[in-house]
Amino acid sequence: MENMKVLVVDDEGDFIELFVKRLKKRQIDIIGVESGYRALDILKKEKIDVVLLDVKMPGMDGIDTLREIKTKYPLIEVIMITGHGSVESGLQGMIHGAYDYVLKPFDLEVLLNKLKKAFERKRLKEKA
Amino acid sequence: MRKKLGNIFRIFKKKEHTEEDLEELRLSFKERYHSFKLLLSANNSALEVMGAIDQALQGNNPFGMSFIRASSTAASVSVYKLIKHLNEISNNKYTELFLRFEEIQDSIQKILSQKKTIKDEVMVVPLRSVDRDMYDLVGSKMANIGEIKNKISLKVPPGFVITSCAYNLFIEHNHLQDEIDRRLQSVEADNIEELYTVSSKIQNLIINSKIPQKLEEDIKTSWDELAKEAGKEITVAMRSSAFGEDTEDNSFAGQYRSELNVSFDHIFDAYKEIIASKYSLTAITYRLNKGFKDEDIFMSVGCMVMVDAVCGGVMYSRSPLDINDDSIFINSSWGLPKTVVDGNSDCDLFVVSRKNMEITYRDIKNKKNKFVCYPKEGVCRVDITGENANLQSVSDIDICQLSKLAIKMEDHYLSPQDIEWAINQIGEVFILQCRPLKQMENLKIDYPEDLSNKENLITSGGITICPGVGSGKVVLVKTGADILSFTEGSVLVTNQALPRWASLLNRAKAVITEQGSFAGHFANVAREFRVPSIFGLKGILEKLNNGDIVTVDANAKRIYRGKVEISYNNLGEKKNFMEGSPVYETLREVSRLIVPLNLLDPDSFEFKPLSCKTFHDITRFAHEKSVHEMFEFGKTHNFSEKSSKQLFYKVPMQWWVLNLDDGFKEEVIGKYVHLDNIVSVPMLTIWDGIIAIPWDGPPIDGKGLMSVMFQATTNTSLSVGTRSKYTERNYFMISKNYCSLTSRLGFHFLVVESMISDRTRENYIRFQFKGGAADYNRRVRRVQFVGEVLEKYGFKSEVIKDTIICSLDAQEKDFMLSRLKIIGYITIHTRQLDMIMNGEARINYYRDKLHSDINKILS
């Protein structure tokens, strides 16, 4: 997981704050933002490897943001965050090029494993 | 990527590769290897979720719509990934699978998005125009009472119903549904503590919402009409009336709130509180246990002019405990019938013979208190002083009159009825509620001979609420907080038989209370869940302590210390409450598109994308083809380094090896790879297991063999192409720390996948095994047998029909290797065990043999 840089996008500020704190404790370089627009701004400036993206956000929703990201930065891997109410959008995400999805509330270990695998895949694609 | 593949195609044409070409081929192969690994992981998650669905359909644990949604998505995402990775490996050879996938996915979506809708638009209807066909609009309870009022012309207080459309409008107006779903679906169904919190939050949310103006106006108009009709100031009793409640098997008794003696000042608050009670803890658990879809429950609310009762209660037109008993059972108390219904104090019981209306049994209790109406609004419990407490609360004449009403209603509905009644100051008898009554079969109990003089009898007495025998650990439940600490399989002991304890019934072995009526809500639900129960057993709270083990014989009304074996015909056993429910049926429909496997034989002509009817079919197809594609790569690209080699162990074997990365000691030139050139730790371990103990051939069993022959002629997919019957194909794909083995021998299909190194957390073994040629039952018994054996050695196992998936994760290297060796042994020695899977003795013989072999291998 060395050198992996993660961006987490979720409109729930409390969630972002807690999540960023927990991942930083595990030495993961992570930024959190609260909307799809902000996410795209960050991507302009920073080199991000994996984006964690909430499906349900006001304004530009998760799927729209995913599309933008995959068009502009095809190498970045995206993992969608779905709630039980929006679990069906997990598949929507996959079809639009997401690497995987997690169901909130999730087990941190499960998510870390997915992050790691997404990162591996990104590195492999970069070499190709 | 595409450009690169173009290059590769150009490369084919040349015979010799340059070093640069080789590098490119290696890279291309590496990408495929990566996709292949992802494919296998998707394959495993697809099978796991199918296992979970299959398990849920056994119906031993309740599940809700959120489980179905989450599982369906997990299945579709895994299968989608499988197809995607297969296409990455095969240069988009199988895009047709996406079409099949979409079709199946659409069908699943259609099932999941089915929703009950209400077509009507009326917000409030007067009770005088309601009958039982209107249950959609006014809920079952009010539909029934409307029927009684208008079709049998019994005396029912006038009133109106705030309809299910009004409910919808209220929920939509406040945008509540999404928020409710979100909160509700994020809790684990069996975490009562969390459910409790979520339940109160949702209820608050509802209580703090606004009633749409249009609805307020309609209710006001109806109220004024009602008051005008009564010719005086009125108050009403408000009762929940939801779709699907008040049926014989699903009474929802006492699960929702009622508000008595409500004035207009508080009608809107009371309305919201009743709506909110849809999300009380007991109601949520009840729906979950009975498989009702939350979103299909529309709460209507009935408002009926309050009857200021002198006495009231509940009567049954027949005995709920014995289907052969046609006596009428009348429970009565002073004041409002609430005393009987809530079950918090004792009340009188009368049994009336149907033939001559004679009272054959009367039990007059000391009635300590009663509920009465306050003059303006609300009800209160008052103590009964003086001799009234011990007086019969309803006269013999009224008992006779009530009995006749019960028979009249039964005759109208043509089924036994559960009826709430009240008698006012001037002696008028009102019917307030009625619903079908569930009668139980009479239990036959075989008592051990020495039971009558048992010393461990603690006490006896009380009334049988639900017959049967149950034993377990005593949990004394006094407050709501005790609900949280109630453990599965305990005996619930409490003072009052309150409806709020209903959420514990699914986990209770038996119930004992000091007080409570035969006809209360809690008694109803206890019978529905078939939990042996005794109510009204005085002094029991002092005789029992938390943690005591007791046996409750609800038939004989006796409590024993310790576990006493009393057998009875299991009519009283708990059944699977989910089966047949809307939620259960939804999962069953969805599972038909996910779980069954139709593609059995990869050599058959039918083994193609177009034949895939379920997600399992796609999974099986994609897995088979992925292995094929990986093995083809070297050949089609004329690339020896990544071509498969035949294993040479003493002689050339029917085993093929593909080196994914660093699985060979040195480059292999030519056709064969010798075992000593292999450095893949997991493969060598599996091989050790395979050769550890010689296989003594298929077990012989005349019938088993017949069964195999029979299957071969009836199962077309097994018999098409005779060669499929005895084909043996074993493929290893290896790197130093990784190995996947796909093996088909005749009818057997198995996959082993393992990654083992010093990085403990990444270590895993997956073992999947399916098929066999014997009939279905034997195949199922075999995989269960294999699972049982492997679980002894630390594996987790999951059975989906005749397939088993076993797994072991994140253990130390040496432990993992020892377990992988067991898998190697199992792959050979369980071949065709299905043939002997019909005799207990043979099964035991083979179980012992397997364990003793495995112990040898491990030592």
CSV table of C-alpha atoms in Angstrom, one decimal, chain B residues 471-786:
chain,number,residue,atom,x,y,z
B,471,SER,CA,-37.1,-26.1,28.5
B,472,GLY,CA,-34.2,-23.7,28.8
B,473,LYS,CA,-32.6,-21.1,31.0
B,474,VAL,CA,-34.8,-18.7,32.9
B,475,VAL,CA,-34.6,-15.0,32.0
B,476,LEU,CA,-36.7,-12.8,34.3
B,477,VAL,CA,-37.9,-9.9,32.2
B,478,LYS,CA,-39.1,-6.8,34.0
B,479,THR,CA,-38.2,-3.8,32.0
B,480,GLY,CA,-37.6,-2.9,28.3
B,481,ALA,CA,-33.9,-3.1,29.0
B,482,ASP,CA,-34.3,-6.8,29.8
B,483,ILE,CA,-35.3,-7.3,26.2
B,484,LEU,CA,-31.8,-6.6,25.1
B,485,SER,CA,-30.3,-9.3,27.3
B,486,PHE,CA,-32.7,-12.0,26.4
B,487,THR,CA,-30.8,-14.9,24.7
B,488,GLU,CA,-32.0,-17.4,22.2
B,489,GLY,CA,-33.5,-20.5,23.7
B,490,SER,CA,-34.3,-19.0,27.1
B,491,VAL,CA,-37.6,-19.3,29.0
B,492,LEU,CA,-39.3,-16.0,29.4
B,493,VAL,CA,-40.6,-15.4,32.9
B,494,THR,CA,-42.4,-12.1,33.6
B,495,ASN,CA,-45.0,-10.5,35.8
B,496,GLN,CA,-47.5,-9.2,33.2
B,497,ALA,CA,-48.2,-10.6,29.7
B,498,LEU,CA,-47.6,-7.4,27.9
B,499,PRO,CA,-47.7,-7.1,24.1
B,500,ARG,CA,-44.2,-5.5,24.2
B,501,TRP,CA,-42.6,-8.8,25.1
B,502,ALA,CA,-43.8,-10.2,21.7
B,503,SER,CA,-40.4,-9.4,20.1
B,504,LEU,CA,-38.9,-12.1,22.3
B,505,LEU,CA,-41.2,-14.9,21.2
B,506,ASN,CA,-39.2,-16.0,18.2
B,507,ARG,CA,-36.3,-16.7,20.6
B,508,ALA,CA,-38.1,-18.1,23.6
B,509,LYS,CA,-38.5,-21.8,24.4
B,510,ALA,CA,-41.4,-21.2,26.8
B,511,VAL,CA,-43.2,-18.4,28.6
B,512,ILE,CA,-44.5,-18.1,32.2
B,513,THR,CA,-46.3,-15.1,33.6
B,514,GLU,CA,-47.9,-14.2,36.9
B,515,GLN,CA,-50.7,-12.3,35.4
B,516,GLY,CA,-52.3,-12.1,32.0
B,517,SER,CA,-55.4,-13.2,30.2
B,518,PHE,CA,-56.1,-16.0,27.9
B,519,ALA,CA,-57.3,-13.5,25.3
B,520,GLY,CA,-54.7,-10.8,25.4
B,521,HIS,CA,-52.6,-9.7,22.5
B,522,PHE,CA,-49.5,-11.4,23.9
B,523,ALA,CA,-51.4,-14.7,24.3
B,524,ASN,CA,-52.4,-14.5,20.7
B,525,VAL,CA,-48.9,-13.9,19.4
B,526,ALA,CA,-47.5,-16.7,21.7
B,527,ARG,CA,-49.9,-19.1,20.0
B,528,GLU,CA,-49.0,-17.8,16.6
B,529,PHE,CA,-45.3,-18.5,17.3
B,530,ARG,CA,-46.3,-21.8,19.0
B,531,VAL,CA,-44.3,-21.1,22.2
B,532,PRO,CA,-45.5,-23.2,25.1
B,533,SER,CA,-46.9,-20.7,27.6
B,534,ILE,CA,-48.6,-20.6,31.0
B,535,PHE,CA,-50.1,-17.4,32.3
B,536,GLY,CA,-51.4,-16.5,35.7
B,537,LEU,CA,-49.0,-18.7,37.6
B,538,LYS,CA,-48.9,-16.9,41.0
B,539,GLY,CA,-45.6,-16.6,42.8
B,540,ILE,CA,-43.5,-17.9,40.1
B,541,LEU,CA,-41.2,-14.8,40.1
B,542,GLU,CA,-40.2,-15.6,43.6
B,543,LYS,CA,-39.6,-19.3,42.9
B,544,LEU,CA,-37.3,-18.8,39.9
B,545,ASN,CA,-34.0,-17.0,39.5
B,546,ASN,CA,-32.2,-15.9,36.4
B,547,GLY,CA,-30.2,-18.7,34.9
B,548,ASP,CA,-32.2,-21.6,36.4
B,549,ILE,CA,-32.8,-24.4,34.0
B,550,VAL,CA,-36.5,-25.3,33.9
B,551,THR,CA,-38.9,-27.4,31.9
B,552,VAL,CA,-42.3,-25.9,31.2
B,553,ASP,CA,-45.2,-28.3,30.5
B,554,ALA,CA,-47.9,-26.0,29.4
B,555,ASN,CA,-50.4,-28.8,28.9
B,556,ALA,CA,-50.3,-30.0,32.5
B,557,LYS,CA,-49.5,-26.5,33.7
B,558,ARG,CA,-46.4,-27.7,35.6
B,559,ILE,CA,-42.9,-26.3,35.9
B,560,TYR,CA,-40.0,-28.7,36.6
B,561,ARG,CA,-36.4,-28.0,37.7
B,562,GLY,CA,-33.9,-29.0,35.1
B,563,LYS,CA,-34.4,-30.5,31.7
B,564,VAL,CA,-37.2,-33.1,31.7
B,565,GLU,CA,-37.7,-35.2,28.6
B,566,ILE,CA,-41.4,-35.1,27.7
B,567,SER,CA,-42.2,-36.1,24.1
B,568,TYR,CA,-45.3,-35.1,22.2
B,569,ASN,CA,-46.4,-35.1,18.6
B,570,ASN,CA,-44.6,-32.2,17.1
B,571,LEU,CA,-47.6,-30.3,15.9
B,572,GLY,CA,-46.6,-27.8,18.5
B,573,GLU,CA,-43.1,-27.4,17.2
B,574,LYS,CA,-42.1,-24.1,15.8
B,575,LYS,CA,-42.5,-24.0,12.0
B,576,ASN,CA,-40.8,-22.0,9.4
B,577,PHE,CA,-42.7,-18.7,9.6
B,578,MET,CA,-41.1,-17.2,6.6
B,579,GLU,CA,-42.2,-19.7,4.0
B,580,GLY,CA,-45.0,-18.5,1.9
B,581,SER,CA,-44.6,-14.9,3.1
B,582,PRO,CA,-44.2,-12.1,0.6
B,583,VAL,CA,-40.5,-11.6,1.4
B,584,TYR,CA,-39.8,-15.3,1.2
B,585,GLU,CA,-41.6,-15.7,-2.1
B,586,THR,CA,-39.6,-12.7,-3.5
B,587,LEU,CA,-36.3,-14.4,-2.6
B,588,ARG,CA,-37.5,-17.7,-4.1
B,589,GLU,CA,-38.4,-16.0,-7.4
B,590,VAL,CA,-35.1,-14.1,-7.5
B,591,SER,CA,-33.1,-17.2,-6.6
B,592,ARG,CA,-34.6,-19.1,-9.6
B,593,LEU,CA,-32.6,-16.7,-11.8
B,594,ILE,CA,-29.5,-16.9,-9.7
B,595,VAL,CA,-28.9,-20.3,-8.1
B,596,PRO,CA,-29.8,-23.3,-10.3
B,597,LEU,CA,-27.1,-24.7,-12.5
B,598,ASN,CA,-28.2,-26.1,-15.9
B,599,LEU,CA,-24.9,-26.2,-17.7
B,600,LEU,CA,-23.3,-29.4,-16.5
B,601,ASP,CA,-21.1,-30.8,-19.2
B,602,PRO,CA,-18.5,-28.6,-20.8
B,603,ASP,CA,-18.1,-31.1,-23.6
B,604,SER,CA,-21.8,-30.9,-24.6
B,605,PHE,CA,-23.0,-28.9,-27.5
B,606,GLU,CA,-25.3,-27.0,-25.2
B,607,PHE,CA,-22.4,-25.6,-23.2
B,608,LYS,CA,-22.5,-22.1,-24.7
B,609,PRO,CA,-23.5,-18.5,-23.7
B,610,LEU,CA,-26.9,-18.8,-25.2
B,611,SER,CA,-27.8,-21.7,-22.9
B,612,CYS,CA,-27.0,-19.7,-19.7
B,613,LYS,CA,-30.3,-19.3,-17.9
B,614,THR,CA,-29.1,-18.3,-14.5
B,615,PHE,CA,-26.1,-16.5,-12.9
B,616,HIS,CA,-24.8,-19.8,-11.8
B,617,ASP,CA,-24.8,-21.0,-15.4
B,618,ILE,CA,-22.8,-17.9,-16.4
B,619,THR,CA,-20.4,-18.5,-13.5
B,620,ARG,CA,-19.8,-22.1,-14.5
B,621,PHE,CA,-19.3,-21.2,-18.1
B,622,ALA,CA,-17.0,-18.3,-17.5
B,623,HIS,CA,-14.9,-20.4,-15.1
B,624,GLU,CA,-14.5,-23.2,-17.6
B,625,LYS,CA,-13.6,-21.0,-20.4
B,626,SER,CA,-11.2,-18.9,-18.4
B,627,VAL,CA,-9.1,-22.0,-17.6
B,628,HIS,CA,-9.3,-23.0,-21.3
B,629,GLU,CA,-8.2,-19.6,-22.5
B,630,MET,CA,-5.3,-19.5,-20.1
B,631,PHE,CA,-4.1,-22.8,-21.3
B,632,GLU,CA,-4.6,-21.8,-25.0
B,633,PHE,CA,-2.5,-18.7,-24.7
B,634,GLY,CA,0.8,-20.3,-25.3
B,635,LYS,CA,-0.4,-22.5,-28.1
B,636,THR,CA,-2.2,-19.8,-30.1
B,637,HIS,CA,0.6,-17.4,-29.6
B,638,ASN,CA,3.2,-20.0,-30.4
B,639,PHE,CA,4.8,-19.1,-27.1
B,640,SER,CA,6.5,-22.1,-25.5
B,641,GLU,CA,7.3,-20.3,-22.2
B,642,LYS,CA,3.6,-19.9,-21.5
B,643,SER,CA,2.4,-23.1,-22.9
B,644,SER,CA,1.1,-25.8,-20.7
B,645,LYS,CA,3.3,-28.8,-19.9
B,646,GLN,CA,2.3,-32.3,-19.2
B,647,LEU,CA,3.3,-33.5,-15.7
B,648,PHE,CA,5.8,-36.2,-15.6
B,649,TYR,CA,5.8,-38.2,-12.4
B,650,LYS,CA,7.3,-41.6,-13.0
B,651,VAL,CA,5.2,-41.7,-16.2
B,652,PRO,CA,3.4,-38.9,-18.1
B,653,MET,CA,0.3,-38.1,-16.1
B,654,GLN,CA,-3.2,-36.8,-17.2
B,655,TRP,CA,-2.2,-33.6,-15.4
B,656,TRP,CA,-1.2,-30.4,-17.1
B,657,VAL,CA,0.7,-27.5,-15.7
B,658,LEU,CA,0.8,-23.9,-16.7
B,659,ASN,CA,3.5,-21.7,-15.3
B,660,LEU,CA,1.9,-18.3,-14.6
B,661,ASP,CA,5.0,-16.7,-13.3
B,662,ASP,CA,7.8,-18.3,-11.2
B,663,GLY,CA,6.4,-21.8,-10.6
B,664,PHE,CA,9.2,-23.7,-12.4
B,665,LYS,CA,12.8,-24.0,-11.3
B,666,GLU,CA,14.0,-23.6,-14.8
B,667,GLU,CA,12.6,-23.0,-18.2
B,668,VAL,CA,11.0,-26.1,-19.6
B,669,ILE,CA,11.8,-27.0,-23.2
B,670,GLY,CA,9.5,-29.5,-24.8
B,671,LYS,CA,6.3,-31.3,-23.7
B,672,TYR,CA,6.9,-32.5,-20.2
B,673,VAL,CA,7.6,-30.9,-16.9
B,674,HIS,CA,9.1,-33.1,-14.2
B,675,LEU,CA,7.9,-32.8,-10.6
B,676,ASP,CA,11.4,-31.9,-9.4
B,677,ASN,CA,11.4,-28.9,-11.7
B,678,ILE,CA,8.3,-27.5,-9.9
B,679,VAL,CA,8.8,-25.0,-7.1
B,680,SER,CA,5.3,-23.9,-6.5
B,681,VAL,CA,4.8,-24.6,-2.8
B,682,PRO,CA,1.0,-24.9,-2.9
B,683,MET,CA,1.1,-27.3,-5.9
B,684,LEU,CA,3.7,-29.5,-4.4
B,685,THR,CA,1.7,-29.7,-1.2
B,686,ILE,CA,-1.5,-30.6,-3.1
B,687,TRP,CA,0.5,-33.2,-4.9
B,688,ASP,CA,1.8,-34.7,-1.7
B,689,GLY,CA,-1.8,-35.0,-0.5
B,690,ILE,CA,-2.8,-36.6,-3.7
B,691,ILE,CA,-0.2,-39.4,-3.6
B,692,ALA,CA,0.0,-39.7,0.2
B,693,ILE,CA,-2.3,-42.7,0.4
B,694,PRO,CA,-3.1,-44.9,-2.6
B,695,TRP,CA,-6.7,-44.7,-3.8
B,696,ASP,CA,-8.3,-48.1,-3.7
B,697,GLY,CA,-10.7,-47.4,-6.6
B,698,PRO,CA,-14.3,-46.5,-6.5
B,699,PRO,CA,-16.3,-48.0,-3.6
B,700,ILE,CA,-18.5,-50.8,-4.8
B,701,ASP,CA,-22.2,-50.7,-4.1
B,702,GLY,CA,-24.6,-52.5,-6.4
B,703,LYS,CA,-27.4,-49.9,-6.0
B,704,GLY,CA,-25.0,-47.0,-6.1
B,705,LEU,CA,-23.7,-48.2,-9.4
B,706,MET,CA,-27.3,-48.6,-10.7
B,707,SER,CA,-27.9,-45.0,-9.6
B,708,VAL,CA,-24.9,-43.9,-11.6
B,709,MET,CA,-26.0,-45.7,-14.7
B,710,PHE,CA,-29.5,-44.4,-14.3
B,711,GLN,CA,-28.3,-40.8,-14.1
B,712,ALA,CA,-26.1,-41.3,-17.1
B,713,THR,CA,-29.1,-42.3,-19.2
B,714,THR,CA,-31.6,-39.7,-18.0
B,715,ASN,CA,-29.4,-36.7,-17.6
B,716,THR,CA,-28.8,-35.6,-21.2
B,717,SER,CA,-26.0,-33.3,-20.4
B,718,LEU,CA,-24.2,-36.2,-18.8
B,719,SER,CA,-24.7,-38.6,-21.6
B,720,VAL,CA,-24.3,-36.4,-24.7
B,721,GLY,CA,-21.0,-37.5,-26.2
B,722,THR,CA,-19.9,-40.7,-24.6
B,723,ARG,CA,-16.4,-39.4,-24.2
B,724,SER,CA,-17.5,-37.0,-21.5
B,725,LYS,CA,-18.2,-39.9,-19.2
B,726,TYR,CA,-14.7,-40.8,-18.5
B,727,THR,CA,-12.7,-37.8,-19.5
B,728,GLU,CA,-10.1,-36.8,-17.0
B,729,ARG,CA,-8.8,-33.3,-17.1
B,730,ASN,CA,-6.6,-31.8,-14.5
B,731,TYR,CA,-5.1,-28.4,-14.9
B,732,PHE,CA,-2.6,-26.7,-12.6
B,733,MET,CA,-1.8,-23.1,-12.9
B,734,ILE,CA,1.0,-22.1,-10.7
B,735,SER,CA,3.5,-19.6,-9.5
B,736,LYS,CA,5.8,-19.9,-6.5
B,737,ASN,CA,3.2,-19.1,-3.9
B,738,TYR,CA,0.0,-19.7,-5.9
B,739,CYS,CA,-1.7,-22.6,-7.4
B,740,SER,CA,-5.1,-23.2,-8.9
B,741,LEU,CA,-6.2,-26.7,-9.8
B,742,THR,CA,-9.2,-27.4,-12.0
B,743,SER,CA,-10.1,-31.1,-12.2
B,744,ARG,CA,-12.7,-33.0,-14.0
B,745,LEU,CA,-13.0,-36.7,-13.7
B,746,GLY,CA,-16.1,-38.2,-15.3
B,747,PHE,CA,-18.9,-36.5,-13.5
B,748,HIS,CA,-16.9,-34.7,-10.9
B,749,PHE,CA,-15.8,-31.2,-11.0
B,750,LEU,CA,-13.5,-29.6,-8.5
B,751,VAL,CA,-11.5,-26.4,-8.1
B,752,VAL,CA,-8.8,-25.8,-5.6
B,753,GLU,CA,-7.2,-22.4,-5.4
B,754,SER,CA,-4.6,-21.4,-2.9
B,755,MET,CA,-2.1,-18.6,-2.1
B,756,ILE,CA,0.3,-19.5,0.7
B,757,SER,CA,3.4,-17.5,1.7
B,758,ASP,CA,4.8,-15.9,4.8
B,759,ARG,CA,2.4,-13.0,4.4
B,760,THR,CA,-0.2,-14.7,6.7
B,761,ARG,CA,-3.0,-12.2,6.1
B,762,GLU,CA,-3.0,-12.9,2.4
B,763,ASN,CA,-3.1,-16.7,2.7
B,764,TYR,CA,-6.1,-18.6,1.6
B,765,ILE,CA,-7.4,-21.9,0.4
B,766,ARG,CA,-10.7,-22.3,-1.6
B,767,PHE,CA,-12.0,-25.7,-2.4
B,768,GLN,CA,-15.1,-26.2,-4.6
B,769,PHE,CA,-16.5,-29.5,-5.4
B,770,LYS,CA,-19.6,-30.5,-7.3
B,771,GLY,CA,-21.4,-33.3,-9.1
B,772,GLY,CA,-21.0,-37.0,-9.1
B,773,ALA,CA,-23.2,-39.3,-11.1
B,774,ALA,CA,-25.4,-40.7,-8.5
B,775,ASP,CA,-28.9,-39.3,-7.9
B,776,TYR,CA,-29.3,-35.9,-6.4
B,777,ASN,CA,-29.8,-36.9,-2.8
B,778,ARG,CA,-26.7,-38.9,-2.7
B,779,ARG,CA,-24.7,-36.1,-4.3
B,780,VAL,CA,-26.0,-33.7,-1.7
B,781,ARG,CA,-25.2,-36.1,1.1
B,782,ARG,CA,-21.7,-36.5,-0.3
B,783,VAL,CA,-20.9,-32.8,-0.3
B,784,GLN,CA,-22.4,-32.5,3.2
B,785,PHE,CA,-20.1,-35.4,4.2
B,786,VAL,CA,-17.1,-33.7,2.7
